[in-house]
Coordinates of C-alpha atoms and ligand atoms in Angstrom, one line a residue:
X103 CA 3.5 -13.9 16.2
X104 CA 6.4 -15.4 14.1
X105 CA 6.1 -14.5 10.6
X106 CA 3.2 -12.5 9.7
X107 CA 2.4 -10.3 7.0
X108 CA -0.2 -8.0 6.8
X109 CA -2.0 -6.6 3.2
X110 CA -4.3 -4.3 1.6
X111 CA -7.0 -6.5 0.2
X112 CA -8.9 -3.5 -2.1
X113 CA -7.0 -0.2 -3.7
X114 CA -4.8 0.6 -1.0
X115 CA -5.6 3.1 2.0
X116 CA -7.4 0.2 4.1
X117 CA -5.6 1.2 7.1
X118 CA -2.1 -0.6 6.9
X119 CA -0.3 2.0 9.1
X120 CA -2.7 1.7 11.6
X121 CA -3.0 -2.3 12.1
X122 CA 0.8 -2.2 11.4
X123 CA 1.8 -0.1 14.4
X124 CA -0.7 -1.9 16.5
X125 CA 0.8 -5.4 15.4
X126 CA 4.4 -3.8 16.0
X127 CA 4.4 -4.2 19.8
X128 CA 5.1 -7.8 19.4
X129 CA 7.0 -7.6 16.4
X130 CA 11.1 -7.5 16.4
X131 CA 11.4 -6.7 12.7
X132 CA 8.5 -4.1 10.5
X133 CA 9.6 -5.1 6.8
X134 CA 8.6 -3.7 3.9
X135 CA 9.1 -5.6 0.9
X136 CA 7.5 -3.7 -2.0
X137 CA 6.0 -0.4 -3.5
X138 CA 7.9 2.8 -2.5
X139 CA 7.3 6.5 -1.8
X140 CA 3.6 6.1 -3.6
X141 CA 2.7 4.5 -0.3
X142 CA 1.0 6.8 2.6
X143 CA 0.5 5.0 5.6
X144 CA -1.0 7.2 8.5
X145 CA 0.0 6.4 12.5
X146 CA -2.4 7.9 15.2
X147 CA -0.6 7.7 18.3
X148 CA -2.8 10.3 21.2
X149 CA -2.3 13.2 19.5
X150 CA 0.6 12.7 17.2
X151 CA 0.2 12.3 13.4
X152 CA 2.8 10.4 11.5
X153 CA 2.8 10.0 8.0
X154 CA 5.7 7.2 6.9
X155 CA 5.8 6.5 2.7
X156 CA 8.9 4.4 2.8
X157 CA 10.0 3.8 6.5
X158 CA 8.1 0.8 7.8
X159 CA 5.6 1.9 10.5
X160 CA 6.8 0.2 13.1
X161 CA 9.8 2.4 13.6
X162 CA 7.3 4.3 16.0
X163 CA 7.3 1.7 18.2
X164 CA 10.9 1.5 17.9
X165 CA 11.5 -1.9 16.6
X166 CA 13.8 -2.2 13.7
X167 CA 12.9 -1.3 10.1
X168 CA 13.6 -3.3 7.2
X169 CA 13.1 -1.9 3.6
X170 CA 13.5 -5.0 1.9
X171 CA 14.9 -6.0 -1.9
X172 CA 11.1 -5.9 -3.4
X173 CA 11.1 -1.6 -2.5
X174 CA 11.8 0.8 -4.7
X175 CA 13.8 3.8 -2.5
X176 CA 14.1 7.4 -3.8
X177 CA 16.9 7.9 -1.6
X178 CA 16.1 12.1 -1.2
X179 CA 12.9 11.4 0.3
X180 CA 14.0 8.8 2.7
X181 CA 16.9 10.6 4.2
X182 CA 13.9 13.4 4.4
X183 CA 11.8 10.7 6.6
X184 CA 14.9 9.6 8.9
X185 CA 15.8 13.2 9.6
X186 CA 11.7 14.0 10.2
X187 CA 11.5 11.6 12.4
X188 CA 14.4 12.2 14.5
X189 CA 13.6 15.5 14.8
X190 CA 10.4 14.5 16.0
X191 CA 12.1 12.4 18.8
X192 CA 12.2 9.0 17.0
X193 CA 15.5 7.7 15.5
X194 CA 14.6 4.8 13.4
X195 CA 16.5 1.9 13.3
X196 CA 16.5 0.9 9.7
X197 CA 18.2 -1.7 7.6
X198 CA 18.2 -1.3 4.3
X199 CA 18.8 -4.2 1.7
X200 CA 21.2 -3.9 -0.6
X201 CA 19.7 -5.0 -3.6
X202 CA 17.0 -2.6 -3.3
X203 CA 16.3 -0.8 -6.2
X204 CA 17.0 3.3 -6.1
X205 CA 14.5 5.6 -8.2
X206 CA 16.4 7.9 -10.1
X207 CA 15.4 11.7 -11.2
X208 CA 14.8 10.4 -14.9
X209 CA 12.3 7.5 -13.4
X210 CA 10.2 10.7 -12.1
X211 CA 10.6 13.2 -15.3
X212 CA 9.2 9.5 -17.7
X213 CA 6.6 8.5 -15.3
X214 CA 5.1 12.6 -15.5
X215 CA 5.9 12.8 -19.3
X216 CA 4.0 9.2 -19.9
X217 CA 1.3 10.5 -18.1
X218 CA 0.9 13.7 -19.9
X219 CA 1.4 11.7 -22.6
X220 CA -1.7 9.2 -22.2
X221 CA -3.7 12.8 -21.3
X222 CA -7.3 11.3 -20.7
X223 CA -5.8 8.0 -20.9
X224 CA -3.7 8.4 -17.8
X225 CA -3.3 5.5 -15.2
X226 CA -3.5 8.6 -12.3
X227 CA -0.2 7.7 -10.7
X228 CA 1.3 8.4 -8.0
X229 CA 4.5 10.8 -10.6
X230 CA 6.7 9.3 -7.8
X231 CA 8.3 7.3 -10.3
X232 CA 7.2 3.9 -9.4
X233 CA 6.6 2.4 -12.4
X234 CA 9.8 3.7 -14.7
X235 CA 11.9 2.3 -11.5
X236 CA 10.3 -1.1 -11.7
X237 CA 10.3 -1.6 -15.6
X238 CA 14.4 -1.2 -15.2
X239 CA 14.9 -3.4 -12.9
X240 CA 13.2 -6.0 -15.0
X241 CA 15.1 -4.8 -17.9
X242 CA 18.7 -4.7 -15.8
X243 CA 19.1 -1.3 -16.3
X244 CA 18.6 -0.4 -12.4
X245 CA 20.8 0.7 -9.8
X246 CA 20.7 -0.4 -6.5
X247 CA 21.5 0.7 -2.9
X248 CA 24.9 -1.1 -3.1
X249 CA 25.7 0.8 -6.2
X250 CA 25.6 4.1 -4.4
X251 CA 28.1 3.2 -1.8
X252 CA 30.4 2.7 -5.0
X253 CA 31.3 6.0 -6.7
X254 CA 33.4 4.1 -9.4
X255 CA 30.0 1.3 -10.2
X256 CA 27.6 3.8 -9.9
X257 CA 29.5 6.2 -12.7
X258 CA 29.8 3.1 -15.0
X259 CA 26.4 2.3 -14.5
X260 CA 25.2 5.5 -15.3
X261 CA 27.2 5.4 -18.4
X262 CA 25.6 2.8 -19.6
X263 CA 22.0 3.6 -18.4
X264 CA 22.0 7.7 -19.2
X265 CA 22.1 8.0 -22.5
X266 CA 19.0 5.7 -23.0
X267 CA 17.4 7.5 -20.9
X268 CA 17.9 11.1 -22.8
X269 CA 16.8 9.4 -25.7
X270 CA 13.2 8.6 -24.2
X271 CA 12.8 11.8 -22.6
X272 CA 13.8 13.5 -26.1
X273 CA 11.5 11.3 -27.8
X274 CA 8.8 12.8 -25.1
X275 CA 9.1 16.4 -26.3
X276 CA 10.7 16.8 -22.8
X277 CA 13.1 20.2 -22.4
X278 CA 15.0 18.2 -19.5
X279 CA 19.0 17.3 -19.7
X280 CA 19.6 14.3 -17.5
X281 CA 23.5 15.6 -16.2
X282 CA 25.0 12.4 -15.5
X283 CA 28.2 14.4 -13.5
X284 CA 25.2 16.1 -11.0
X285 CA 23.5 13.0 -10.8
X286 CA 26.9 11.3 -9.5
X287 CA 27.5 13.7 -7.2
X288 CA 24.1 13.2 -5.4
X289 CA 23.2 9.7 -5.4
X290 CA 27.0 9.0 -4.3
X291 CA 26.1 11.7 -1.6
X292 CA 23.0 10.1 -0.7
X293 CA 24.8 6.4 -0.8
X294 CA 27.4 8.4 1.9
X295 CA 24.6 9.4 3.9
X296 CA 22.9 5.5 3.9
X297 CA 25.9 3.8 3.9
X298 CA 25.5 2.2 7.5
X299 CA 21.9 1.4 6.8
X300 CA 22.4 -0.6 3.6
X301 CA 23.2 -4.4 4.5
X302 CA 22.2 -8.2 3.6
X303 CA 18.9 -8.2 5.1
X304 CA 17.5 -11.3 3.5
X305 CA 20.7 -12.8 5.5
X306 CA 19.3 -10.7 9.0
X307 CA 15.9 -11.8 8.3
X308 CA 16.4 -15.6 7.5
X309 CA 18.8 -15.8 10.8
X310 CA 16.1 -14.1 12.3
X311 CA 13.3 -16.2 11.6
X312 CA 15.9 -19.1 13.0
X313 CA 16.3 -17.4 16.4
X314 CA 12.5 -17.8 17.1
X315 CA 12.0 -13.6 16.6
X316 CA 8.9 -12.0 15.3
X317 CA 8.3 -10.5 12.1
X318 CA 6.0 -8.3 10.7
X319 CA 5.4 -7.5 7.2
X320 CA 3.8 -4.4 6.1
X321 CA 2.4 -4.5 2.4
X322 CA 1.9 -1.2 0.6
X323 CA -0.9 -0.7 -1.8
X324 CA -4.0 -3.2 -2.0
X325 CA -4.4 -6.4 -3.7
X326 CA -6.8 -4.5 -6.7
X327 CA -3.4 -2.7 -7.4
X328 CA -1.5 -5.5 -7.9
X329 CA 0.4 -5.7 -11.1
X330 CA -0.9 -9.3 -12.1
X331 CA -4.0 -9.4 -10.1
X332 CA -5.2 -6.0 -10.0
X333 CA -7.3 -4.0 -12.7
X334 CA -4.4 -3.9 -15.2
X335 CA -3.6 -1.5 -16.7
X336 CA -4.7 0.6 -14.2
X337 CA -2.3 -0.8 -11.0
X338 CA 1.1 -0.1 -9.8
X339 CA 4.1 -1.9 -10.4
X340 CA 4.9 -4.5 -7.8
X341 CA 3.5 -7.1 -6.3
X342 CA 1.8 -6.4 -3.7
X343 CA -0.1 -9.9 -2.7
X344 CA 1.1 -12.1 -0.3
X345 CA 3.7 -14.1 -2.7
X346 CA 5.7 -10.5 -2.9
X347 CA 6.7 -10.7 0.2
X348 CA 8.6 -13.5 0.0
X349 CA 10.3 -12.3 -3.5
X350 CA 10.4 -8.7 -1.7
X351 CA 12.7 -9.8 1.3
X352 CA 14.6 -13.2 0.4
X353 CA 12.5 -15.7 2.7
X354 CA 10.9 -19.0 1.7
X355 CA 7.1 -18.9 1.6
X356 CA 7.2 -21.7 4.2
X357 CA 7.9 -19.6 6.8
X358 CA 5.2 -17.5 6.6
X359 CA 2.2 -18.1 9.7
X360 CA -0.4 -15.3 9.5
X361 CA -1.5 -13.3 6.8
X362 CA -4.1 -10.3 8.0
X363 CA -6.3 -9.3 5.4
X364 CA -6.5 -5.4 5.6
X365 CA -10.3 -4.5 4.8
X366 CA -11.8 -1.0 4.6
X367 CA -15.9 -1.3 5.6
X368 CA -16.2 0.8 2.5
X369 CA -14.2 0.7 -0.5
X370 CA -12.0 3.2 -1.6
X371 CA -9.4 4.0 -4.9
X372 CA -7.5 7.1 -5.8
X373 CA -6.7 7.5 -9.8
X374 CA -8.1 5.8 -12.5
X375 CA -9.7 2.8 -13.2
X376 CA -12.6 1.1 -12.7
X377 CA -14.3 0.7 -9.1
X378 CA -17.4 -1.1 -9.9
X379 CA -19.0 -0.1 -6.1
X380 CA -18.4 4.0 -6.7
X381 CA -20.9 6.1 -5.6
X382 CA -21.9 9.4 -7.2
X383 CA -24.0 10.3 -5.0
X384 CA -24.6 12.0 -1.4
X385 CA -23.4 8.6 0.9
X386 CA -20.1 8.6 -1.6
X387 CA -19.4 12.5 -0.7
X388 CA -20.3 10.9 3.2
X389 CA -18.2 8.5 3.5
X390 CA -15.2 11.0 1.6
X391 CA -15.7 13.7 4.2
X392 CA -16.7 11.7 7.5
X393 CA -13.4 9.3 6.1
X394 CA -11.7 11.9 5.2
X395 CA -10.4 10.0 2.2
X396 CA -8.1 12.2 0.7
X397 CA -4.8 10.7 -0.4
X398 CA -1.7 10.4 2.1
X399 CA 0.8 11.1 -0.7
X400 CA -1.3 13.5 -3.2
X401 CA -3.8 14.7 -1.4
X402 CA -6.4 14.0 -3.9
X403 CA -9.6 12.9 -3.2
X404 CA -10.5 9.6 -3.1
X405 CA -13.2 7.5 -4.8
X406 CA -15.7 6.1 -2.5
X407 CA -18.2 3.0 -2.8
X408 CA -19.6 0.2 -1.0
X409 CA -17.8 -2.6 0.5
X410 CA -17.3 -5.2 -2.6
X411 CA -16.7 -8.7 -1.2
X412 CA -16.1 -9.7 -5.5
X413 CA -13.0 -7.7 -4.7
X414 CA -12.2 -9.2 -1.3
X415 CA -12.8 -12.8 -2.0
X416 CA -10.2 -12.4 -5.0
X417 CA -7.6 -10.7 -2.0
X418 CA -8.5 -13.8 0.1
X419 CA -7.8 -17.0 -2.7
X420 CA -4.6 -15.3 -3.9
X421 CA -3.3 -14.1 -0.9
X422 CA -4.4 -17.4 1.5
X423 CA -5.4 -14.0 4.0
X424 CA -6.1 -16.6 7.3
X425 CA -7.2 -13.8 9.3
X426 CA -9.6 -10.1 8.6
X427 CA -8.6 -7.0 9.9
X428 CA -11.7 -4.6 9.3
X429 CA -11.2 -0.9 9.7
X430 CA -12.9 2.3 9.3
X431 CA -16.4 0.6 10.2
X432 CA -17.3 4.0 12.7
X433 CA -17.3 6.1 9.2
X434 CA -20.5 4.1 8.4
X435 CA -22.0 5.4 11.4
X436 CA -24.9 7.1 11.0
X437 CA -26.5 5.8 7.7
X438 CA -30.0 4.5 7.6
X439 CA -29.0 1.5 5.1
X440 CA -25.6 0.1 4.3
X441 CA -24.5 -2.3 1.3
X442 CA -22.4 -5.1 0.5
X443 CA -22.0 -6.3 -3.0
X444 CA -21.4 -9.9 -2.9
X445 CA -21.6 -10.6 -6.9
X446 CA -21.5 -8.5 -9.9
X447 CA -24.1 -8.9 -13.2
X448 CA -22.0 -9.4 -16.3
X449 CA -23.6 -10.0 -19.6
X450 CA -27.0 -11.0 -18.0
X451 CA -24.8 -13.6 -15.5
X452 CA -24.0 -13.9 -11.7
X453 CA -20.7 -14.0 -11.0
X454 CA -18.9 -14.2 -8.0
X455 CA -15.1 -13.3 -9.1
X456 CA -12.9 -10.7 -10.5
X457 CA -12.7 -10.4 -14.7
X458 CA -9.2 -9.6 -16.4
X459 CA -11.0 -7.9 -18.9
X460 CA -10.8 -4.1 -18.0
X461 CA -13.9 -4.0 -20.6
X462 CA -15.5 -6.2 -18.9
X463 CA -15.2 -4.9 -15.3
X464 CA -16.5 -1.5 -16.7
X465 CA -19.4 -3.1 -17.7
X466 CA -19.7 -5.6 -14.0
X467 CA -23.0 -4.3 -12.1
X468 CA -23.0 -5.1 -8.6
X469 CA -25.4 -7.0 -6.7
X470 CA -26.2 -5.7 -3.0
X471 CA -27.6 -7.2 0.0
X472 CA -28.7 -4.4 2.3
X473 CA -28.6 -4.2 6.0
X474 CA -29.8 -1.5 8.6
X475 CA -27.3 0.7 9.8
X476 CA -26.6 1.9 13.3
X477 CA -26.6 5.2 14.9
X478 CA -22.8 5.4 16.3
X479 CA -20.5 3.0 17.5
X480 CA -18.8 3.8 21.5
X481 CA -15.4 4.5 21.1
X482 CA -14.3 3.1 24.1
X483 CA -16.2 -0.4 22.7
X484 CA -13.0 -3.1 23.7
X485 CA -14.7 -6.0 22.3
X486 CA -17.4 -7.2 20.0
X487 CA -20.3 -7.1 22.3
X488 CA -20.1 -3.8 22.7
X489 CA -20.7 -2.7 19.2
X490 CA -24.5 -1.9 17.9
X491 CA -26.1 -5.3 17.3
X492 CA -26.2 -4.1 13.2
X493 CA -22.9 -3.3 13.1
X494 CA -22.3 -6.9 14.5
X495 CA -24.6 -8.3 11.9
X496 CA -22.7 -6.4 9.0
X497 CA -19.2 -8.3 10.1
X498 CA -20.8 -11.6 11.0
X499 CA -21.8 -11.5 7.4
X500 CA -18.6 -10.4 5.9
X501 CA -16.9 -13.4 7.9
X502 CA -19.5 -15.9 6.9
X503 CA -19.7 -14.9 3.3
X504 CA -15.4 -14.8 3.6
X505 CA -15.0 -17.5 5.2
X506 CA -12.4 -16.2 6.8
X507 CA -12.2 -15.1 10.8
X508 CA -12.2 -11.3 11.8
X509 CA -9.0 -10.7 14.0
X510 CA -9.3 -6.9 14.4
X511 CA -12.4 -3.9 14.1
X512 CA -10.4 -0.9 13.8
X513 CA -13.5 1.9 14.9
X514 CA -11.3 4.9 14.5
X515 CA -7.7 6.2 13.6
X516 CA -5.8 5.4 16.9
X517 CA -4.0 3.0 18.4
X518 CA -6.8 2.2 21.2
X519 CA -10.0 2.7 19.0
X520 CA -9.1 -1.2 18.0
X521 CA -10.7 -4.2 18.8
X522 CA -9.2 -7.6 18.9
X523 CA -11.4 -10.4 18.6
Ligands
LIG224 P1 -2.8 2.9 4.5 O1 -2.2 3.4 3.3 O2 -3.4 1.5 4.3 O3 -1.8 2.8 5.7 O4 -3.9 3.9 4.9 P2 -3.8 5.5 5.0 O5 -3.0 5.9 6.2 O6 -3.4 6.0 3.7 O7 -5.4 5.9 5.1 C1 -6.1 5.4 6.1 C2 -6.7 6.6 6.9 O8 -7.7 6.2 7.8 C3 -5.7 7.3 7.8 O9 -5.9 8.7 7.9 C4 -5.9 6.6 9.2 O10 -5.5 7.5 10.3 C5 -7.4 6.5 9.1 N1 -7.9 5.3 9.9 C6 -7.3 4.1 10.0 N2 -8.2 3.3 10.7 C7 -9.3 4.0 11.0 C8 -10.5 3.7 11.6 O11 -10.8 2.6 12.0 N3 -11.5 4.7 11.7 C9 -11.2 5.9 11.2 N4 -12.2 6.9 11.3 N5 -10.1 6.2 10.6 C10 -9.1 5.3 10.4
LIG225 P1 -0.9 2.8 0.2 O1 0.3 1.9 0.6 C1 -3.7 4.0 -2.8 C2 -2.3 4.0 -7.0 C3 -2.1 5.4 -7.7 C4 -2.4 4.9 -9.1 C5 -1.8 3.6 -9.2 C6 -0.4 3.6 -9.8 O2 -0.9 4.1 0.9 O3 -2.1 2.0 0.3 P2 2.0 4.4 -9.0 O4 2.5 5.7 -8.5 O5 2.1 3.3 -8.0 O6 2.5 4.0 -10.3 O7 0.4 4.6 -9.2 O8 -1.7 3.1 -7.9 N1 -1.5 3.9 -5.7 C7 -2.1 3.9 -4.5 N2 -3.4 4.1 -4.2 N3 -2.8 3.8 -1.9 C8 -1.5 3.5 -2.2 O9 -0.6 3.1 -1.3 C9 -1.1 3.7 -3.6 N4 0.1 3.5 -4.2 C10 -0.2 3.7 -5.5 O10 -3.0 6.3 -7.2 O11 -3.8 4.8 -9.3
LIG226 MG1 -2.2 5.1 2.1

């Protein structure tokens, strides 16, 4: 295994949790190296459900943790998660990097008010406060997990940082007092609590990698939500292609061997924003309710459409994704015809990649090539062969017009229903 990292190639959801836990058996590290608490990832192990946001999924099959640099931690929520999980008989071993960025109670009140703000303009986040957290961190007004192990740092920082902060959330019409004393008091409590999690892990990880161990890297969100190469504005705040990972935990690019592309067999996006695929019709409420696409973190519902290989050829040139993980393809059991848009119309032209315009996207119209669907796939099926003959036709395609090998068919939500090729 080595180094490999595995990433959502459309708007997040593809099934990361899934492929990541199944991965995690050879793994000796699970990092996470970007995102936060907006993440849902979903584990199906028998008939346990676990629902991780910031631990990295392979916790549940007890291999060591890392929340790496790139991750935003609200440090409430992930004590919430540790104690969770140990109450449900799994005591993660985490390591937490110290130069992780912490999301503060004023990061969630700005990223709710600027949302009300936009109204019908919103970018539908996540209100976790993702995006407030990020933008101080690139304008040096964060604080980090180190800070909180530091009562003295962390009370000058907020000096500094607090008032700023009252100011914007004034400006907002907001009736919220941001108590810097109370806000001591609990992320100095919460740094005493984390303490013997917070460490050097780009140090652990880069001695690692010498030793010969495996690694695993577990993106969060999907390439289309990526804050340079996603359908700005409407993204989150990190980056979440396969460059991230090595800003997000402190390795050199070189090291990386395998990067599994994680792709839905439909396509999916909760919140705003274009999705050029979306159905309005009755195979988009189908594939919502036999998906059961309804958000990890929010619980709202999410947009569904056909698989868009426009969107998944951009994942594949930025991300140099060497291998496909495809997942969900039992939810498209059962339909008479299914679609694959391979190029959109703009302006009268074929094109085959993703505009930056968000103007322009709106306006994309997809072009379909249509296959016959199957009745239902076996869920015992342990290799290719055993799949309907269409459904084999609809990956073969996906792989030729990809060009890039399918590793994995992920035919339902646990751990067995997965097919290695
Ligand atoms: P992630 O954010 O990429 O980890 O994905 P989520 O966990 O938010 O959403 C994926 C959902 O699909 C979860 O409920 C999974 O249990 C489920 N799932 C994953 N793979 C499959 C699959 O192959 N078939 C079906 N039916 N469900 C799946
Ligand atoms: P996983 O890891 C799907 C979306 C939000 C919103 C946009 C910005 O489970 O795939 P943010 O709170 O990040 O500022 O919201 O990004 N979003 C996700 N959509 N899956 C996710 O994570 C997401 N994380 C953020 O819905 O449109
Ligand atoms: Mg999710």
């Amino acid at each position: 295994m080595a180094v490999t990292l595995v990433i959502g190639t459309q708007w997040g959801d593809e099934g990361k949790g899934k492929v990541v836990d199944y991965f995690s058996k050879d793994a000796d590290y699970v990092v996470r190296f970007q995102g936060g608490n907006n993440a849902g990832h979903t584990i199906k192990v028998r008939d346990e459900i676990y629902k991780l946001h910031v631990i990295p999924s392979g916790v549940i099959q007890g291999k060591t943790g890392v929340i790496g640099n790139g991750v935003v931690i609200d440090p409430e929520i992930l004590i919430n998660e540790i104690n969770e999980l140990t109450k449900r008989g799994i005591k993660p071993k985490l390591l937490i990097s110290d130069r992780a960025n912490i999301i503060m109670p004023y990061h969630k009140i700005l990223d709710g008010a600027e949302e009300q703000y936009l109204d019908e303009k919103k970018i539908g986040t996540t209100k976790r406060g993702i995006g407030p957290c990020y933008s101080d961190k690139v304008s040096r007004k964060g604080i980090r997990a180190i800070d909180l192990t530091d009562k003295k740092t962390l009370s000058k920082l907020l000096d500094r940082i607090v008032p700023i902060k009252q100011k914007i959330i004034d400006i907002y019409g907001i009736d919220e007092k941001v108590d810097k004393r109370e806000i001591l008091e609990a992320y100095s409590n919460y740094g005493k609590q984390l303490k013997n999690y917070i460490t050097t892990t780009h140090i652990k990880l880069n001695k690692s990698i010498q030793k010969g161990k495996n690694i695993l890297f577990e993106g969060a969100q999907g390439t289309m939500l990526d804050v340079d190469f996603g359908t700005y504005p409407y993204t989150t705040s990190s980056h979440v292609i396969a460059g991230g990972s090595s800003i997000g935990a402190g390795i050199g690019p070189k090291y990386i061997n395998e990067i599994i592309g994680i792709v839905k067999a439909y396509t999916t996006r909760v919140g705003e924003g274009p999705l050029p695929t979306e159905l309005s019709d009755k195979i988009g409420e189908y594939l919502q309710q036999k998906g059961h696409e309804f958000g990890t973190t929010t619980s709202r519902p999410r947009r569904c459409g056909w698989l868009d290989l426009v969107v998944v050829r951009h994942a594949c040139m930025i991300s140099g994704i060497t291998k496909l993980a495809i997942t969900k393809l039992d939810v498209l059991d059962s339909l008479k015809q299914v679609r694959i848009c391979t190029h959109y119309q703009l302006n009268g032209k074929k094109i085959d990649y993703f505009p930056a315009n968000i103007e322009d996207v709106k306006q994309c119209k997809p072009i379909y090539k249509e296959f016959k669907g199957w009745d239902e796939i076996d869920k015992n099926s342990s290799k290719f062969s055993d799949l309907p003959k269409e459904a084999q036709e609809y990956l073969n395609f996906i792989e030729k017009e990809l060009q890039v090998p399918i590793a994995v068919v992920s035919i339902g939500p646990g751990r067995r229903e997965t097919i290695e090729i």
